[in-house]
């Protein structure tokens, strides 16, 4: 049950990647579940909340784009839904352990 759900949620996030206003509520609605159900399932499967999950999907996509040299850090930050390149850089460094 876990992997198909994670794949479905990842697909939803990727489909809304450029939308910096994409929220946990939007993800839950698109997945056909309540906010609390989404939270419970992600906590059980990944030991993370939905906000962390969304951020992680965005950061992994950003890493792919950076490795493919698809633009500057600022351009990629906006392409993956971060409204601020400074916040993106902080999140990237915190997650991967090095700057973008």
Short mmCIF file of N, CA and C in Angstrom, two decimals:
data_model
loop_
_atom_site.label_atom_id
_atom_site.label_comp_id
_atom_site.label_asym_id
_atom_site.label_seq_id
_atom_site.Cartn_x
_atom_site.Cartn_y
_atom_site.Cartn_z
N UNK A 1 0.82 -1.20 0.00
CA UNK A 1 0.00 0.00 0.00
C UNK A 1 0.86 1.26 0.00
N UNK A 2 2.00 1.23 0.64
CA UNK A 2 2.79 2.43 0.82
C UNK A 2 3.37 3.03 -0.44
N UNK A 3 4.02 2.21 -1.25
CA UNK A 3 4.70 2.74 -2.43
C UNK A 3 3.73 3.32 -3.47
N UNK A 4 2.60 2.66 -3.76
CA UNK A 4 1.66 3.27 -4.71
C UNK A 4 1.14 4.63 -4.22
N UNK A 5 0.90 4.76 -2.93
CA UNK A 5 0.43 6.04 -2.39
C UNK A 5 1.51 7.10 -2.52
N UNK A 6 2.74 6.76 -2.17
CA UNK A 6 3.84 7.72 -2.29
C UNK A 6 4.02 8.13 -3.74
N UNK A 7 3.94 7.18 -4.66
CA UNK A 7 4.06 7.51 -6.09
C UNK A 7 2.93 8.42 -6.54
N UNK A 8 1.72 8.17 -6.08
CA UNK A 8 0.57 9.01 -6.42
C UNK A 8 0.77 10.43 -5.89
N UNK A 9 1.18 10.55 -4.63
CA UNK A 9 1.38 11.87 -4.02
C UNK A 9 2.53 12.61 -4.71
N UNK A 10 3.59 11.89 -5.04
CA UNK A 10 4.72 12.50 -5.75
C UNK A 10 4.26 13.04 -7.11
N UNK A 11 3.46 12.26 -7.81
CA UNK A 11 2.93 12.70 -9.10
C UNK A 11 2.09 13.96 -8.99
N UNK A 12 1.30 14.03 -7.94
CA UNK A 12 0.46 15.22 -7.74
C UNK A 12 1.34 16.44 -7.48
N UNK A 13 2.36 16.28 -6.63
CA UNK A 13 3.26 17.40 -6.35
C UNK A 13 3.99 17.83 -7.62
N UNK A 14 4.49 16.86 -8.38
CA UNK A 14 5.21 17.19 -9.62
C UNK A 14 4.32 17.89 -10.64
N UNK A 15 3.05 17.51 -10.68
CA UNK A 15 2.10 18.14 -11.61
C UNK A 15 1.82 19.60 -11.22
N UNK A 16 2.07 19.93 -9.97
CA UNK A 16 1.83 21.29 -9.47
C UNK A 16 3.12 21.96 -9.04
N UNK A 17 4.21 21.54 -9.61
CA UNK A 17 5.53 21.95 -9.16
C UNK A 17 5.75 23.46 -9.18
N UNK A 18 5.32 24.12 -10.20
CA UNK A 18 5.56 25.56 -10.33
C UNK A 18 4.67 26.43 -9.43
N UNK A 19 3.66 25.82 -8.86
CA UNK A 19 2.70 26.56 -8.02
C UNK A 19 3.26 26.71 -6.61
N UNK A 20 3.80 27.88 -6.31
CA UNK A 20 4.38 28.08 -4.98
C UNK A 20 3.30 28.11 -3.90
N UNK A 21 2.05 28.25 -4.29
CA UNK A 21 0.94 28.25 -3.33
C UNK A 21 0.33 26.86 -3.14
N UNK A 22 0.91 25.85 -3.79
CA UNK A 22 0.45 24.48 -3.62
C UNK A 22 0.63 24.11 -2.15
N UNK A 23 -0.44 23.64 -1.54
CA UNK A 23 -0.41 23.41 -0.10
C UNK A 23 -0.75 21.97 0.26
N UNK A 24 -0.63 21.69 1.52
CA UNK A 24 -1.00 20.37 2.05
C UNK A 24 -2.47 20.11 1.78
N UNK A 25 -3.30 21.12 1.97
CA UNK A 25 -4.74 20.95 1.73
C UNK A 25 -5.01 20.63 0.26
N UNK A 26 -4.29 21.27 -0.64
CA UNK A 26 -4.44 21.00 -2.07
C UNK A 26 -4.01 19.58 -2.39
N UNK A 27 -2.91 19.15 -1.79
CA UNK A 27 -2.42 17.79 -2.00
C UNK A 27 -3.43 16.78 -1.47
N UNK A 28 -3.94 17.01 -0.29
CA UNK A 28 -4.91 16.09 0.31
C UNK A 28 -6.17 16.00 -0.56
N UNK A 29 -6.65 17.13 -1.02
CA UNK A 29 -7.85 17.15 -1.86
C UNK A 29 -7.60 16.40 -3.17
N UNK A 30 -6.46 16.66 -3.81
CA UNK A 30 -6.15 15.99 -5.07
C UNK A 30 -5.98 14.48 -4.88
N UNK A 31 -5.54 14.08 -3.70
CA UNK A 31 -5.36 12.65 -3.40
C UNK A 31 -6.65 11.99 -2.91
N UNK A 32 -7.68 12.81 -2.69
CA UNK A 32 -8.97 12.28 -2.27
C UNK A 32 -9.02 11.87 -0.81
N UNK A 33 -8.31 12.61 0.03
CA UNK A 33 -8.34 12.31 1.46
C UNK A 33 -8.31 13.59 2.27
N UNK A 34 -8.60 13.46 3.53
CA UNK A 34 -8.57 14.63 4.41
C UNK A 34 -7.13 14.96 4.77
N UNK A 35 -6.96 16.17 5.26
CA UNK A 35 -5.65 16.63 5.70
C UNK A 35 -5.10 15.71 6.79
N UNK A 36 -5.94 15.35 7.75
CA UNK A 36 -5.48 14.51 8.86
C UNK A 36 -5.14 13.09 8.39
N UNK A 37 -5.89 12.56 7.44
CA UNK A 37 -5.59 11.23 6.90
C UNK A 37 -4.26 11.26 6.17
N UNK A 38 -4.04 12.29 5.37
CA UNK A 38 -2.77 12.44 4.66
C UNK A 38 -1.62 12.52 5.65
N UNK A 39 -1.79 13.32 6.68
CA UNK A 39 -0.76 13.46 7.70
C UNK A 39 -0.44 12.11 8.34
N UNK A 40 -1.48 11.39 8.73
CA UNK A 40 -1.31 10.09 9.39
C UNK A 40 -0.57 9.09 8.49
N UNK A 41 -0.98 9.03 7.23
CA UNK A 41 -0.36 8.07 6.30
C UNK A 41 1.10 8.40 6.04
N UNK A 42 1.40 9.68 5.84
CA UNK A 42 2.80 10.05 5.60
C UNK A 42 3.65 9.83 6.85
N UNK A 43 3.09 10.08 8.00
CA UNK A 43 3.82 9.85 9.25
C UNK A 43 4.13 8.37 9.40
N UNK A 44 3.16 7.54 9.07
CA UNK A 44 3.32 6.10 9.18
C UNK A 44 4.32 5.56 8.14
N UNK A 45 4.20 6.03 6.90
CA UNK A 45 5.03 5.50 5.82
C UNK A 45 6.42 6.10 5.74
N UNK A 46 6.52 7.40 6.01
CA UNK A 46 7.78 8.11 5.79
C UNK A 46 8.32 8.81 7.02
N UNK A 47 7.55 8.80 8.11
CA UNK A 47 7.90 9.52 9.34
C UNK A 47 8.17 11.01 9.05
N UNK A 48 7.31 11.59 8.22
CA UNK A 48 7.40 13.01 7.92
C UNK A 48 6.00 13.56 7.71
N UNK A 49 5.88 14.88 7.85
CA UNK A 49 4.57 15.47 7.59
C UNK A 49 4.46 15.86 6.12
N UNK A 50 3.29 16.29 5.72
CA UNK A 50 3.02 16.57 4.31
C UNK A 50 3.85 17.75 3.79
N UNK A 51 4.09 18.74 4.63
CA UNK A 51 4.91 19.88 4.22
C UNK A 51 6.33 19.42 3.90
N UNK A 52 6.88 18.57 4.74
CA UNK A 52 8.21 18.02 4.48
C UNK A 52 8.23 17.19 3.20
N UNK A 53 7.16 16.42 2.98
CA UNK A 53 7.07 15.59 1.79
C UNK A 53 7.08 16.46 0.52
N UNK A 54 6.26 17.49 0.51
CA UNK A 54 6.20 18.40 -0.64
C UNK A 54 7.56 19.03 -0.89
N UNK A 55 8.19 19.52 0.18
CA UNK A 55 9.50 20.16 0.05
C UNK A 55 10.53 19.17 -0.49
N UNK A 56 10.49 17.93 0.00
CA UNK A 56 11.45 16.92 -0.44
C UNK A 56 11.29 16.61 -1.94
N UNK A 57 10.06 16.49 -2.40
CA UNK A 57 9.82 16.24 -3.82
C UNK A 57 10.36 17.40 -4.64
N UNK A 58 10.11 18.61 -4.19
CA UNK A 58 10.60 19.79 -4.91
C UNK A 58 12.13 19.83 -4.94
N UNK A 59 12.75 19.51 -3.82
CA UNK A 59 14.21 19.54 -3.76
C UNK A 59 14.85 18.47 -4.64
N UNK A 60 14.24 17.30 -4.68
CA UNK A 60 14.78 16.25 -5.55
C UNK A 60 14.67 16.65 -7.03
N UNK A 61 13.56 17.27 -7.38
CA UNK A 61 13.41 17.73 -8.77
C UNK A 61 14.41 18.83 -9.07
N UNK A 62 14.63 19.72 -8.09
CA UNK A 62 15.61 20.79 -8.27
C UNK A 62 17.00 20.21 -8.49
N UNK A 63 17.35 19.18 -7.73
CA UNK A 63 18.65 18.54 -7.88
C UNK A 63 18.80 17.99 -9.30
N UNK A 64 17.76 17.35 -9.82
CA UNK A 64 17.80 16.83 -11.19
C UNK A 64 18.04 17.96 -12.19
N UNK A 65 17.32 19.06 -12.02
CA UNK A 65 17.46 20.19 -12.94
C UNK A 65 18.84 20.82 -12.85
N UNK A 66 19.38 20.91 -11.64
CA UNK A 66 20.72 21.47 -11.46
C UNK A 66 21.77 20.57 -12.11
N UNK A 67 21.62 19.27 -11.96
CA UNK A 67 22.57 18.34 -12.56
C UNK A 67 22.52 18.38 -14.08
N UNK A 68 21.35 18.71 -14.62
CA UNK A 68 21.19 18.81 -16.07
C UNK A 68 21.53 20.21 -16.58
N UNK A 69 21.94 21.08 -15.67
CA UNK A 69 22.29 22.46 -16.01
C UNK A 69 21.15 23.15 -16.75
N UNK A 70 19.97 23.07 -16.15
CA UNK A 70 18.75 23.61 -16.76
C UNK A 70 18.49 25.08 -16.46
N UNK A 71 19.39 25.73 -15.76
CA UNK A 71 19.20 27.14 -15.45
C UNK A 71 20.00 27.53 -14.22
N UNK A 72 19.85 28.79 -13.84
CA UNK A 72 20.54 29.26 -12.64
C UNK A 72 19.80 28.75 -11.41
N UNK A 73 20.44 28.89 -10.27
CA UNK A 73 19.81 28.46 -9.02
C UNK A 73 18.50 29.20 -8.80
N UNK A 74 18.49 30.49 -9.06
CA UNK A 74 17.27 31.28 -8.86
C UNK A 74 16.16 30.82 -9.81
N UNK A 75 16.50 30.57 -11.07
CA UNK A 75 15.50 30.11 -12.03
C UNK A 75 14.91 28.76 -11.61
N UNK A 76 15.77 27.86 -11.20
CA UNK A 76 15.31 26.54 -10.79
C UNK A 76 14.49 26.62 -9.51
N UNK A 77 14.89 27.49 -8.59
CA UNK A 77 14.12 27.67 -7.36
C UNK A 77 12.67 28.02 -7.68
N UNK A 78 12.47 28.94 -8.59
CA UNK A 78 11.11 29.33 -8.97
C UNK A 78 10.40 28.23 -9.74
N UNK A 79 11.14 27.49 -10.56
CA UNK A 79 10.54 26.41 -11.36
C UNK A 79 10.03 25.27 -10.49
N UNK A 80 10.62 25.09 -9.32
CA UNK A 80 10.18 24.00 -8.44
C UNK A 80 9.30 24.50 -7.30
N UNK A 81 8.83 25.73 -7.39
CA UNK A 81 7.81 26.21 -6.47
C UNK A 81 8.28 26.97 -5.25
N UNK A 82 9.54 27.34 -5.20
CA UNK A 82 10.02 28.17 -4.09
C UNK A 82 9.88 29.62 -4.50
N UNK A 83 9.24 30.41 -3.68
CA UNK A 83 9.04 31.83 -3.98
C UNK A 83 10.27 32.67 -3.76
N UNK A 84 11.25 32.11 -3.06
CA UNK A 84 12.46 32.84 -2.73
C UNK A 84 13.67 31.95 -2.99
N UNK A 85 14.62 32.47 -3.75
CA UNK A 85 15.83 31.67 -4.01
C UNK A 85 16.67 31.53 -2.75
N UNK A 86 16.59 32.50 -1.84
CA UNK A 86 17.33 32.42 -0.59
C UNK A 86 16.79 31.29 0.28
N UNK A 87 15.47 31.20 0.37
CA UNK A 87 14.85 30.11 1.15
C UNK A 87 15.14 28.77 0.48
N UNK A 88 15.10 28.74 -0.84
CA UNK A 88 15.43 27.52 -1.57
C UNK A 88 16.85 27.07 -1.24
N UNK A 89 17.80 27.99 -1.27
CA UNK A 89 19.19 27.65 -0.98
C UNK A 89 19.34 27.11 0.44
N UNK A 90 18.64 27.72 1.39
CA UNK A 90 18.69 27.24 2.77
C UNK A 90 18.13 25.82 2.87
N UNK A 91 16.96 25.59 2.27
CA UNK A 91 16.34 24.26 2.31
C UNK A 91 17.22 23.22 1.62
N UNK A 92 17.78 23.59 0.49
CA UNK A 92 18.65 22.69 -0.27
C UNK A 92 19.85 22.30 0.57
N UNK A 93 20.49 23.29 1.18
CA UNK A 93 21.68 23.03 2.00
C UNK A 93 21.32 22.17 3.21
N UNK A 94 20.21 22.47 3.84
CA UNK A 94 19.77 21.68 5.01
C UNK A 94 19.49 20.23 4.62
N UNK A 95 18.90 20.02 3.46
CA UNK A 95 18.50 18.68 3.04
C UNK A 95 19.67 17.85 2.49
N UNK A 96 20.44 18.46 1.58
CA UNK A 96 21.51 17.73 0.91
C UNK A 96 22.87 17.88 1.58
N UNK A 97 23.03 18.91 2.41
CA UNK A 97 24.30 19.11 3.09
C UNK A 97 25.32 19.96 2.35
N UNK A 98 24.90 20.51 1.21
CA UNK A 98 25.76 21.40 0.43
C UNK A 98 24.87 22.35 -0.36
N UNK A 99 25.42 23.51 -0.75
CA UNK A 99 24.60 24.49 -1.47
C UNK A 99 24.32 24.05 -2.90
N UNK A 100 23.27 24.60 -3.50
CA UNK A 100 22.92 24.21 -4.88
C UNK A 100 23.93 24.64 -5.92
#
